[in-house]
CSV table of C-alpha atoms and ligand atoms in Angstrom, one decimal:
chain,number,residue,atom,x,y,z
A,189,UNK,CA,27.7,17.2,-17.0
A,190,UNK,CA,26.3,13.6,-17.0
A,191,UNK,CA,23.1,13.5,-18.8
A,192,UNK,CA,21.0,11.2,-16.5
A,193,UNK,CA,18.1,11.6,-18.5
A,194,UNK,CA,19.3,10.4,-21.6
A,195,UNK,CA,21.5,7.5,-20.0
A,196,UNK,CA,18.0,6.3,-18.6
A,197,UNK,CA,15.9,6.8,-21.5
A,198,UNK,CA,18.5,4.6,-23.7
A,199,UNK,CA,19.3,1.8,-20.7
A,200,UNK,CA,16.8,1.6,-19.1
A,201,UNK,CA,13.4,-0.4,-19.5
A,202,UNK,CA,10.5,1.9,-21.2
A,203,UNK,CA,8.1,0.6,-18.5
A,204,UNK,CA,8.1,3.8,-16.4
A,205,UNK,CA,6.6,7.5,-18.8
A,206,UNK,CA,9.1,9.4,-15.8
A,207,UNK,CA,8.7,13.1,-15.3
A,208,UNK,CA,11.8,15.4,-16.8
A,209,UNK,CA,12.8,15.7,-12.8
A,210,UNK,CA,16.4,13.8,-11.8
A,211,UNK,CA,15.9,13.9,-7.4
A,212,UNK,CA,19.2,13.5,-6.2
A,213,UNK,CA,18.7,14.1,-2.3
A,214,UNK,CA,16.4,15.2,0.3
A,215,UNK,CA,15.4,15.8,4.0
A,216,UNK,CA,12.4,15.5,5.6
A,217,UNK,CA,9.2,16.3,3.5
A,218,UNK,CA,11.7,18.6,1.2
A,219,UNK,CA,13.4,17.3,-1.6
A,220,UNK,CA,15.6,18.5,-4.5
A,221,UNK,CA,16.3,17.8,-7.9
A,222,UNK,CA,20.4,18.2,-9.8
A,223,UNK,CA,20.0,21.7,-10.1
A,224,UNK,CA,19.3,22.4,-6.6
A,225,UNK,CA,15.4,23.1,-7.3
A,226,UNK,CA,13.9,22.6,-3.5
A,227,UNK,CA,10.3,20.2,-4.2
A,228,UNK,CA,7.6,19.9,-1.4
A,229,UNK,CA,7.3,16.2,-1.6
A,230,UNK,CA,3.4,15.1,-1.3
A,231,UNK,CA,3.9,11.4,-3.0
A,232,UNK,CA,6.5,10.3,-0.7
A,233,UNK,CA,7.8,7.9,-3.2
A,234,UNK,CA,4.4,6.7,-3.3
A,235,UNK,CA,3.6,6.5,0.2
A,236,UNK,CA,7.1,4.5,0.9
A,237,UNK,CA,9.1,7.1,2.9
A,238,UNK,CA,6.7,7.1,5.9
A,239,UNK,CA,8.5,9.7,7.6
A,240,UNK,CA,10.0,11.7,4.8
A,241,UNK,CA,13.5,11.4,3.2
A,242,UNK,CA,16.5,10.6,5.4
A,243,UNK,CA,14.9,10.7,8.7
A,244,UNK,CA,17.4,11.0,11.4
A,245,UNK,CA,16.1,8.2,13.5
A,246,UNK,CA,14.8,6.0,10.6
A,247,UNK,CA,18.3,6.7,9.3
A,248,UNK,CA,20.5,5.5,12.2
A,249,UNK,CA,18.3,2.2,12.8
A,250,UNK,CA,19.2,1.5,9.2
A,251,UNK,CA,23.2,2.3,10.0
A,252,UNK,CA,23.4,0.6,12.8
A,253,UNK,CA,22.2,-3.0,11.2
A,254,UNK,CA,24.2,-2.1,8.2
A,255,UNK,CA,27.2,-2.1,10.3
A,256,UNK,CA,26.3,-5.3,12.2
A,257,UNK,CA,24.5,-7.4,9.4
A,258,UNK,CA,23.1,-6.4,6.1
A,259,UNK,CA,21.5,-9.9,5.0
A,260,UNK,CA,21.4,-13.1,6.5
A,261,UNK,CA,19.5,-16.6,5.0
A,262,UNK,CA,16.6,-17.4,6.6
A,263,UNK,CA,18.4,-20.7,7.4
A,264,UNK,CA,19.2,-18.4,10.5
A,265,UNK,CA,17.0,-16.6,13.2
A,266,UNK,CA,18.1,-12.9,13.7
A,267,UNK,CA,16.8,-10.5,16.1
A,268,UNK,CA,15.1,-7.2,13.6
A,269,UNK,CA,12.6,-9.8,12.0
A,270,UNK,CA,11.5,-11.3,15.0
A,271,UNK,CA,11.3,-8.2,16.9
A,272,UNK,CA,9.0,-6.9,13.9
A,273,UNK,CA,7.1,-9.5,14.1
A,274,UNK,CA,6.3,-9.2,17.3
A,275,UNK,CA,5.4,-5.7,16.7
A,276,UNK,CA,3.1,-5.9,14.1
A,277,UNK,CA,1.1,-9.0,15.9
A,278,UNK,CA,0.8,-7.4,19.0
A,279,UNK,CA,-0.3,-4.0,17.6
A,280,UNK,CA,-2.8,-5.9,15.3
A,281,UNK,CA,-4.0,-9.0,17.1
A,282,UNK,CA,-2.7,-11.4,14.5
A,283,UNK,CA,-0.4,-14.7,15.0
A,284,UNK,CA,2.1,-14.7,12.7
A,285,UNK,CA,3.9,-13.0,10.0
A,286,UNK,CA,5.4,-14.0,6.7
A,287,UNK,CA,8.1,-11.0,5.3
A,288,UNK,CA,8.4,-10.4,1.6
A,289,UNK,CA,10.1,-7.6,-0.7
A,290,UNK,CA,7.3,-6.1,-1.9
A,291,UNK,CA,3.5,-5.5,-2.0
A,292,UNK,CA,2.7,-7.7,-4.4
A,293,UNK,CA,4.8,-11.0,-2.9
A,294,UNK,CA,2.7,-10.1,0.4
A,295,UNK,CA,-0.5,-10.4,-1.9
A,296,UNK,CA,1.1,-13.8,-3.5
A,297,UNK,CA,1.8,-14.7,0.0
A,298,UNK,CA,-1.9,-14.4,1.4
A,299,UNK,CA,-3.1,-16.1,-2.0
A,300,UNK,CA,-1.1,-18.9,-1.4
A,301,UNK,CA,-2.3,-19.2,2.6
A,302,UNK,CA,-5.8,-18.3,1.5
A,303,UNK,CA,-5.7,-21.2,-1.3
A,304,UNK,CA,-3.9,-24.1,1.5
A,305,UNK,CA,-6.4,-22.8,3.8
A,306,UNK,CA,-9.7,-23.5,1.8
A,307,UNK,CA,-8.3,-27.0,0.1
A,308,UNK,CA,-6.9,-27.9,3.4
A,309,UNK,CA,-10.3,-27.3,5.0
A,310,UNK,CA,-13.1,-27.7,2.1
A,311,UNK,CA,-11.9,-29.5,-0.7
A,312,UNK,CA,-9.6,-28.7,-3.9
A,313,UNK,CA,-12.7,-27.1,-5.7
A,314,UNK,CA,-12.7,-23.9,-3.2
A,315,UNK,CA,-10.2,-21.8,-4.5
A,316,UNK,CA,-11.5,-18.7,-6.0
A,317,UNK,CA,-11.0,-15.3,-4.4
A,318,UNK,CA,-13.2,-12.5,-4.9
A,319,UNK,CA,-11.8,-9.0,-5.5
A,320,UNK,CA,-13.3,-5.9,-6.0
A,321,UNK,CA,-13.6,-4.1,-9.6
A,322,UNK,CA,-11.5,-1.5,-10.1
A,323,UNK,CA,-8.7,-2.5,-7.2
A,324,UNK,CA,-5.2,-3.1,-8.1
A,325,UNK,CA,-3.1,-5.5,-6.2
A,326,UNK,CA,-0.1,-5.7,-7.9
A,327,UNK,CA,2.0,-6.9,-11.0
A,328,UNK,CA,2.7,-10.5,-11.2
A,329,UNK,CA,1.0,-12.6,-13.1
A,330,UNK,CA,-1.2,-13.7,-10.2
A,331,UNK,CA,-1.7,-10.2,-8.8
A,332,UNK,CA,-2.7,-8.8,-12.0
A,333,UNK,CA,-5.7,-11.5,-12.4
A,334,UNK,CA,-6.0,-10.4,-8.5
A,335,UNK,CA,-6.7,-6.9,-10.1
A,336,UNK,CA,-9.9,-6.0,-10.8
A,337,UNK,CA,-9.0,-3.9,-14.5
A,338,UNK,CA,-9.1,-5.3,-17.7
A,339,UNK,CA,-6.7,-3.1,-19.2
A,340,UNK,CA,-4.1,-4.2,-17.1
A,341,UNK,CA,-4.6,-8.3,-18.0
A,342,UNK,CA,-5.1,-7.6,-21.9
A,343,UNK,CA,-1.1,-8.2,-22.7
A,344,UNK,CA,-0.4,-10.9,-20.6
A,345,UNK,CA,-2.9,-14.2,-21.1
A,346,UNK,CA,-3.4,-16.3,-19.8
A,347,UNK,CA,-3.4,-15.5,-16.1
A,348,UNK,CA,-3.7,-17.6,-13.8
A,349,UNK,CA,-6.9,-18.5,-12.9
A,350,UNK,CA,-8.9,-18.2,-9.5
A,351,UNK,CA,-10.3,-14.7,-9.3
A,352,UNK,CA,-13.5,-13.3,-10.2
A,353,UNK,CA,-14.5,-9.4,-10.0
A,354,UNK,CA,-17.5,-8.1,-8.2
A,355,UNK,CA,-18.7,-4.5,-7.8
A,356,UNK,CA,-17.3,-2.0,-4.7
A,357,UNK,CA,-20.1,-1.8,-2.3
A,358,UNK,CA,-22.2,-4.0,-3.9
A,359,UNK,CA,-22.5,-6.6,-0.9
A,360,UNK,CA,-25.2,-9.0,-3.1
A,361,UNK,CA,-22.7,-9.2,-5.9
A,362,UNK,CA,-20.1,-10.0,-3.4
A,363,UNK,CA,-22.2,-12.7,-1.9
A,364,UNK,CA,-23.1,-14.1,-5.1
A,365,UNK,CA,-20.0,-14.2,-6.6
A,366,UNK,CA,-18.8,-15.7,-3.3
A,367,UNK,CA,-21.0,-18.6,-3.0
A,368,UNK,CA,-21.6,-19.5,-6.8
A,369,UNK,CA,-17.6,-20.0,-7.2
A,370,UNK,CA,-16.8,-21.8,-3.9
A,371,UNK,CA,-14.5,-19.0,-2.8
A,372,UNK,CA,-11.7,-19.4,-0.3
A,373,UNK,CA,-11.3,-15.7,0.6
A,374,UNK,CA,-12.4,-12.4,0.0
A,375,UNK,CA,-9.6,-9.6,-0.8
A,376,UNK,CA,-10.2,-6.2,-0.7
A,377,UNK,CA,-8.5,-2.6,-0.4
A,378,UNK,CA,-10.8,-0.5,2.2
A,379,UNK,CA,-9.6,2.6,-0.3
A,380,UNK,CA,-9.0,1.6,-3.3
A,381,UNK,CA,-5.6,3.5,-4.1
A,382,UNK,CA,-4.7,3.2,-7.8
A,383,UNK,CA,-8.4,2.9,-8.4
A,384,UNK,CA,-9.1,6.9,-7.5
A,385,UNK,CA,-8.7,6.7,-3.7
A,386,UNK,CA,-12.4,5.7,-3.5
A,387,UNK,CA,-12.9,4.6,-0.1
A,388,UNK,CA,-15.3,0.9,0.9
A,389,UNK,CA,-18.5,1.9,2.1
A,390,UNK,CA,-18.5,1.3,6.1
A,391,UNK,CA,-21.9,-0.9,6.2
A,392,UNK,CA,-20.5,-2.4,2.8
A,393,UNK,CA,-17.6,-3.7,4.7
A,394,UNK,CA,-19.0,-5.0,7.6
A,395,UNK,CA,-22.0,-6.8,5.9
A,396,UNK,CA,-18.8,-8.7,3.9
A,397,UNK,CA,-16.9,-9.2,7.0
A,398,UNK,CA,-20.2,-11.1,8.7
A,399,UNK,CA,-20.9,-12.9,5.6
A,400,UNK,CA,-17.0,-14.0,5.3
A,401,UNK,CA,-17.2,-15.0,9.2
A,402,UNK,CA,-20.2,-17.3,8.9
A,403,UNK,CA,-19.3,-18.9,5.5
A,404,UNK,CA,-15.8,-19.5,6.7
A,405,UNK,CA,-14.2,-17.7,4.0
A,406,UNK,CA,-11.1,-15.9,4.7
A,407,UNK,CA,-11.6,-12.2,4.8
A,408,UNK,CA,-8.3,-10.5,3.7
A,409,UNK,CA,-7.0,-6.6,3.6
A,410,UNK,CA,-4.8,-5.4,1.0
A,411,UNK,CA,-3.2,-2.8,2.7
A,412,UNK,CA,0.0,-1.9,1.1
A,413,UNK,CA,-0.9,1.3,0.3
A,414,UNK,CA,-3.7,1.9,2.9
A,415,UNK,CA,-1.6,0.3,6.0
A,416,UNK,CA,1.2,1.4,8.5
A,417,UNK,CA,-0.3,4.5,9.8
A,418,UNK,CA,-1.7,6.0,6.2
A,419,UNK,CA,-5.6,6.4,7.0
A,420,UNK,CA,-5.2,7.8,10.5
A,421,UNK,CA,-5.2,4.0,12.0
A,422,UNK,CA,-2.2,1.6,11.8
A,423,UNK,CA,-4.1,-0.2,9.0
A,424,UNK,CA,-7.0,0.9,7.3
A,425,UNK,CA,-9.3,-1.8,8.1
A,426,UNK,CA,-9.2,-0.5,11.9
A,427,UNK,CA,-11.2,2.7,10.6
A,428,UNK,CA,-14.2,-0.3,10.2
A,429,UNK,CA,-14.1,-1.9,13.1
A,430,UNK,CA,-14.0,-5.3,11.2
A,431,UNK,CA,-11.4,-8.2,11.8
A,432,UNK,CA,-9.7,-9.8,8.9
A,433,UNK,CA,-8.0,-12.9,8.6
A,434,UNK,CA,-5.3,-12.1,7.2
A,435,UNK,CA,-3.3,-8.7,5.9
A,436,UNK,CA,-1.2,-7.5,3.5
A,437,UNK,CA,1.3,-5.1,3.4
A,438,UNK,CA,4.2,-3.1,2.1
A,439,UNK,CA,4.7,0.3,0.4
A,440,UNK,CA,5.4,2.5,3.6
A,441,UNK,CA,6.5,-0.5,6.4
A,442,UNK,CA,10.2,0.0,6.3
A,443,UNK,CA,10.2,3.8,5.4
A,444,UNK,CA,11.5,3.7,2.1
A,445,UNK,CA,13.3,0.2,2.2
A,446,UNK,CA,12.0,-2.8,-0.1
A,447,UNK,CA,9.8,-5.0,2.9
A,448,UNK,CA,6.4,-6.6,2.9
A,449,UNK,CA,4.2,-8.4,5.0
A,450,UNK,CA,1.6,-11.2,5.2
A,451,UNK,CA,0.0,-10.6,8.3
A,452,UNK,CA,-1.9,-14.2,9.5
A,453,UNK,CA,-4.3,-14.3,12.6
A,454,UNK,CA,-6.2,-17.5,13.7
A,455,UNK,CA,-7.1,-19.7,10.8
A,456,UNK,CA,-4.3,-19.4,9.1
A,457,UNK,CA,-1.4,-18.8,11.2
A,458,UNK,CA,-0.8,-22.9,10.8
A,459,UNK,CA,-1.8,-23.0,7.2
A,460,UNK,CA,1.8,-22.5,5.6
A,461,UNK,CA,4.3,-25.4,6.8
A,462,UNK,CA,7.6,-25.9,6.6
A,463,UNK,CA,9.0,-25.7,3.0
A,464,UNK,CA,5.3,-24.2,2.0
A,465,UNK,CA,6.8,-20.8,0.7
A,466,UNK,CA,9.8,-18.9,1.4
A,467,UNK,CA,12.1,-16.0,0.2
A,468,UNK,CA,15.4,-15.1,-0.1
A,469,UNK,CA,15.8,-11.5,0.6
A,470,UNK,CA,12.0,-11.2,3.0
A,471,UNK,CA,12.9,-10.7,6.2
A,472,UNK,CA,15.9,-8.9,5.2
A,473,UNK,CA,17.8,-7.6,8.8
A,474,UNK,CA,18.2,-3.8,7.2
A,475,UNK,CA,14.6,-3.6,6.0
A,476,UNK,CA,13.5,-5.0,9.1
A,477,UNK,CA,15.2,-2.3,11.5
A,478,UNK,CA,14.4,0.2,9.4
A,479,UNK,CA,10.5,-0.8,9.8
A,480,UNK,CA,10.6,-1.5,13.2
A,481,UNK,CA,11.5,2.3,13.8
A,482,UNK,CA,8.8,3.4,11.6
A,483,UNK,CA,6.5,0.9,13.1
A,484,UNK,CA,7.4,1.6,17.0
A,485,UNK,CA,7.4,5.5,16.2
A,486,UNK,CA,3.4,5.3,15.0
A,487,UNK,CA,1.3,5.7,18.0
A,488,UNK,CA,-1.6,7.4,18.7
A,489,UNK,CA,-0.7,11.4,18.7
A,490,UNK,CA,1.3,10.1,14.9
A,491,UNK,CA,-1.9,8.8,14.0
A,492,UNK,CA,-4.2,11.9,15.7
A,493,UNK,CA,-1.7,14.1,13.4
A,494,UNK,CA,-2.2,12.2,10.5
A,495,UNK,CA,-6.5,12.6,10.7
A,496,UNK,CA,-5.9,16.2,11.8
A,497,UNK,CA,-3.7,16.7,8.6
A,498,UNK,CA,-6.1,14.8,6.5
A,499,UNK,CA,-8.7,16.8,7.8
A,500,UNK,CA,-6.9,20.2,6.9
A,501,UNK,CA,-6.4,19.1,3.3
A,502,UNK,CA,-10.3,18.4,3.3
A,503,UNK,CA,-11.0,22.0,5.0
A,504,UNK,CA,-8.5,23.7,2.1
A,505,UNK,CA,-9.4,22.2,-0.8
A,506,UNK,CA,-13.2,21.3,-0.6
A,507,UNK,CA,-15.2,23.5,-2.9
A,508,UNK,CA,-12.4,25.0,-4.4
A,509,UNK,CA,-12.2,26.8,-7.6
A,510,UNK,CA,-11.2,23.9,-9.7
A,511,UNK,CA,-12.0,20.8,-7.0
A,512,UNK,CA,-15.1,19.1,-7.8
A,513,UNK,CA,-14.4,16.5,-4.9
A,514,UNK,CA,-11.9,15.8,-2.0
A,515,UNK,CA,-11.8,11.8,-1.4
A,516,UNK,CA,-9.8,9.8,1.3
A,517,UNK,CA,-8.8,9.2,4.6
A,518,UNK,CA,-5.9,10.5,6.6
A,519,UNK,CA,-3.1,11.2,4.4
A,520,UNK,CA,-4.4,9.1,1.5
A,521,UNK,CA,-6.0,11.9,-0.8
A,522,UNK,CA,-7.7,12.3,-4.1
A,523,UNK,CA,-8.5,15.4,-5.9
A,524,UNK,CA,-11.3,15.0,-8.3
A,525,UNK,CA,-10.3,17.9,-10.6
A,526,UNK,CA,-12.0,19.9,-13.3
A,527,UNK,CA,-8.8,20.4,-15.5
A,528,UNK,CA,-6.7,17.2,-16.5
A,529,UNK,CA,-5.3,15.9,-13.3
A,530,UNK,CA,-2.2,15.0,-15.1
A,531,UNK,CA,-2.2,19.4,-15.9
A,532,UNK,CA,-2.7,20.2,-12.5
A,533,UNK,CA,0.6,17.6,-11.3
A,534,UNK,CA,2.3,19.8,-14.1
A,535,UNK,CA,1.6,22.7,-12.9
A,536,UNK,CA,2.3,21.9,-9.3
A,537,UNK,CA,5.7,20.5,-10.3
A,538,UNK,CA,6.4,23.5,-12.1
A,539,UNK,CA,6.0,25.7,-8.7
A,540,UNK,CA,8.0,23.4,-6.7
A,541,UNK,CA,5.4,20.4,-5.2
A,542,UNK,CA,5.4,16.6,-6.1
A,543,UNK,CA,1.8,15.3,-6.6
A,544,UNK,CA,0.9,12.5,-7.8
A,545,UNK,CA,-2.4,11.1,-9.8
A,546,UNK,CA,-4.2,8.1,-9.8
A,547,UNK,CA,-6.8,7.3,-12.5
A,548,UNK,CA,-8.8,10.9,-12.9
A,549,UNK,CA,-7.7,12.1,-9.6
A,550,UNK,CA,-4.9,14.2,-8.1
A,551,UNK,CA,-3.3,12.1,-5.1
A,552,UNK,CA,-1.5,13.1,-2.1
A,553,UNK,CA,0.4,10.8,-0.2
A,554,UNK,CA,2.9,12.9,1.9
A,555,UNK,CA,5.4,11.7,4.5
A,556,UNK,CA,3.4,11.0,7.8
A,557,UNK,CA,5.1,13.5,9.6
A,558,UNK,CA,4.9,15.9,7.0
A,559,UNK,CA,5.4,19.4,9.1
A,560,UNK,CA,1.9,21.7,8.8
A,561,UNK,CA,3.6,24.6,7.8
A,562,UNK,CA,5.3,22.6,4.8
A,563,UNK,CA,1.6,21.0,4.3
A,564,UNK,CA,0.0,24.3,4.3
A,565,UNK,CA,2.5,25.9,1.9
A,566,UNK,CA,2.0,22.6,-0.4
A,567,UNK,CA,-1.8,23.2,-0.5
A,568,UNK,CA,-1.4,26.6,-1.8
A,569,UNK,CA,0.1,25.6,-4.6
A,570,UNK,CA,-2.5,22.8,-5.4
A,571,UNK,CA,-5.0,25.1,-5.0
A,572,UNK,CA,-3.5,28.0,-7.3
A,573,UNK,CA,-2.9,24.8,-9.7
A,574,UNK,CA,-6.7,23.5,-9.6
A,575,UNK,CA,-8.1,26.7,-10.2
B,723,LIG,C1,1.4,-0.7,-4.7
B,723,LIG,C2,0.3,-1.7,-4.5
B,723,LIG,C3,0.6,-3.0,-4.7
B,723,LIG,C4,1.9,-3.5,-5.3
B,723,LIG,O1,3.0,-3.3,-4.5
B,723,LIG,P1,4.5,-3.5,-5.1
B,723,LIG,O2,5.4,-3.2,-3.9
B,723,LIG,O3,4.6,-2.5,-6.2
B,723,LIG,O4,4.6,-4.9,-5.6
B,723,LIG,C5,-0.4,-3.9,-4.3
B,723,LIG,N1,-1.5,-3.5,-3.8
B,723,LIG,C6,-1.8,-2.2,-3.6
B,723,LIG,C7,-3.1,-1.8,-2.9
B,723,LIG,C8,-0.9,-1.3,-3.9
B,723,LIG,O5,-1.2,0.0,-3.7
């Protein structure tokens, strides 16, 4: 028998500490590993496959555009990236949208638009953006000075410049950071995900949202993790009532294909010209169908399903032997845990259910549709495993 592990361990790049699990196939919110070992699957490739692992409908749309076109140059209009665009503007109220590969080209993307936007309109010296402490935003070197960690810019000066850090629901800091550097935009997660899913404060946001309004700085949502149905909303920021200026997304759009998206309303739906930024595979016509049946297929009993599911997690685990805190929204969950999160994701493996962690926490991020029954069987196990 091939040994996968091995092959992987000597070709391919140390960047990923993997768990000793090879996942060969999977259906639905079920998946299973070369020995035939059946996994409830609450990470959902970290909140990627929306609707589980080879979704029947998901998985036609994909077919049928694989048969007809699998990539075409943007050169060339075709009809699954308009359509989506379509889609997500009129589900969001925003103009226009820019399609990347990945979360962290939508975050370049938005940088870019937020940077043209505030030289176009203010002068070359308003160019900072302010992010939060503690956020993540991805792993170029742009996104990584986006992030608000230290320990993920120590290998890699210098960064590029542009960003400074204030403190989650902290609205003065915000403000003051804000004004004293000029800033073009504001960029935020409303949870932050690899931070500890530690949702924004409600007033926090919407004192920043005012502030960004009147100073004419662009107010912008990094919702790759948080967006496309996650929090019980379509995106994350609609829990707040607030309106950004522009979005970004990616993780869970396209159901488990390799799509992102810089969402643009008002301001800066001109802002990026012809020949300002472009990308070979965003936009792709696969990863385009494939998101528009997630997208179309998230309406408002989906999302009722996803708070009542959220909800039930809450109700099982709060104040559980074990669970010092249940933090979240929707199906976006952390698990503040008195043993070693990292022991309790063992542990859980072990007895057949994927979790994953994020800084101290346990998190959940299962399929959308994940069935209750399934859900309910998972939470068991978590709960066994916290205790
Ligand atoms: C995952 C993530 C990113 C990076 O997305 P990639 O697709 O890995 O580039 C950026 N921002 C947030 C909030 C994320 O969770």
């Amino acid at each position: 028998m091939t040994d996968i592990k091995a092959i992987d361990k000597q070709y391919v790049a140390n960047t990923y500490a993997r768990f000793p699990v090879e996942l060969v196939s999977g259906k639905g919110s079920l998946v299973y590993d070369e020995k035939g070992k059946e996994y409830i699957d609450m990470g959902s490739g970290i909140g990627v496959t929306a609707f589980g692992t080879a979704d029947d409908e998901w998985q036609q749309a994909v077919i049928a555009q694989l048969s007809k076109l699998q990539h075409m140059s943007n050169l060339y209009y075709t009809q699954p990236c308009a359509i989506l665009a379509k889609m997500l503007c009129e589900e969001t109220g925003m103009k226009k949208v820019f399609f990347t590969n990945s979360g962290a080209e939508a975050n370049e993307c938005v940088i870019k638009a937020a940077r043209k936007y505030a030289c176009d309109k203010k002068g070359p010296e308003c160019y900072t953006i302010v992010t939060l402490e503690n956020s993540f935003h991805g792993r170029t070197i742009t996104t990584l000075a986006a992030t608000g960690q230290e320990h993920y810019h120590e290998l890699f000066q210098p960064l590029t410049p542009g960003f400074v850090y204030a403190k989650a629901n902290d609205f003065e800091d915000v403000k003051a950071k804000a004004l004293e550097n000029n800033a073009a935009a504001i960029m935020m997660e409303c949870i932050q995900g690899e931070g500890g899913v530690i949702p924004l404060e409600p007033d926090f946001v919407k004192a920043v949202a005012d502030f960004a309004k009147k100073e004419d700085i662009l107010l912008i949502f990094d919702e790759v993790q948080t967006g496309n149905g996650r929090t019980g909303e379509l995106y994350a920021y609609m829990n707040y009532g607030v309106e950004p200026d522009m979005v970004s997304t990616a993780k869970g759009i396209a159901g488990g294909l390799p799509l992102g998206a810089a969402l643009m309303g008002e301001k800066t739906e001109f802002t990026l010209g012809y020949g300002d930024h472009g990308s070979t595979f965003g936009g792709n016509p696969v990863s385009c169908a494939g998101a528009i049946s997630i997208i179309s297929r998230i309406d408002k009993k989906l999302l009722d399903e996803v708070k009542a599911k959220g909800q039930l997690i809450k109700d099982t685990l709060t104040g559980a032997p074990g669970v010092e805190a249940v933090t979240g929204m929707g199906l976006m969950v952390g698990i503040k845990t008195v043993k070693p999160a990292g022991d309790v994701v063992k542990e859980c493996m072990d007895n057949g259910v994927l979790c994953l962690t994020a800084k101290d926490k346990v998190r959940l991020l299962p399929a959308l549709n994940i069935p209750v029954d399934v859900l309910t069987k998972a939470l068991e196990v978590i709960k066994a495993a916290c205790a």
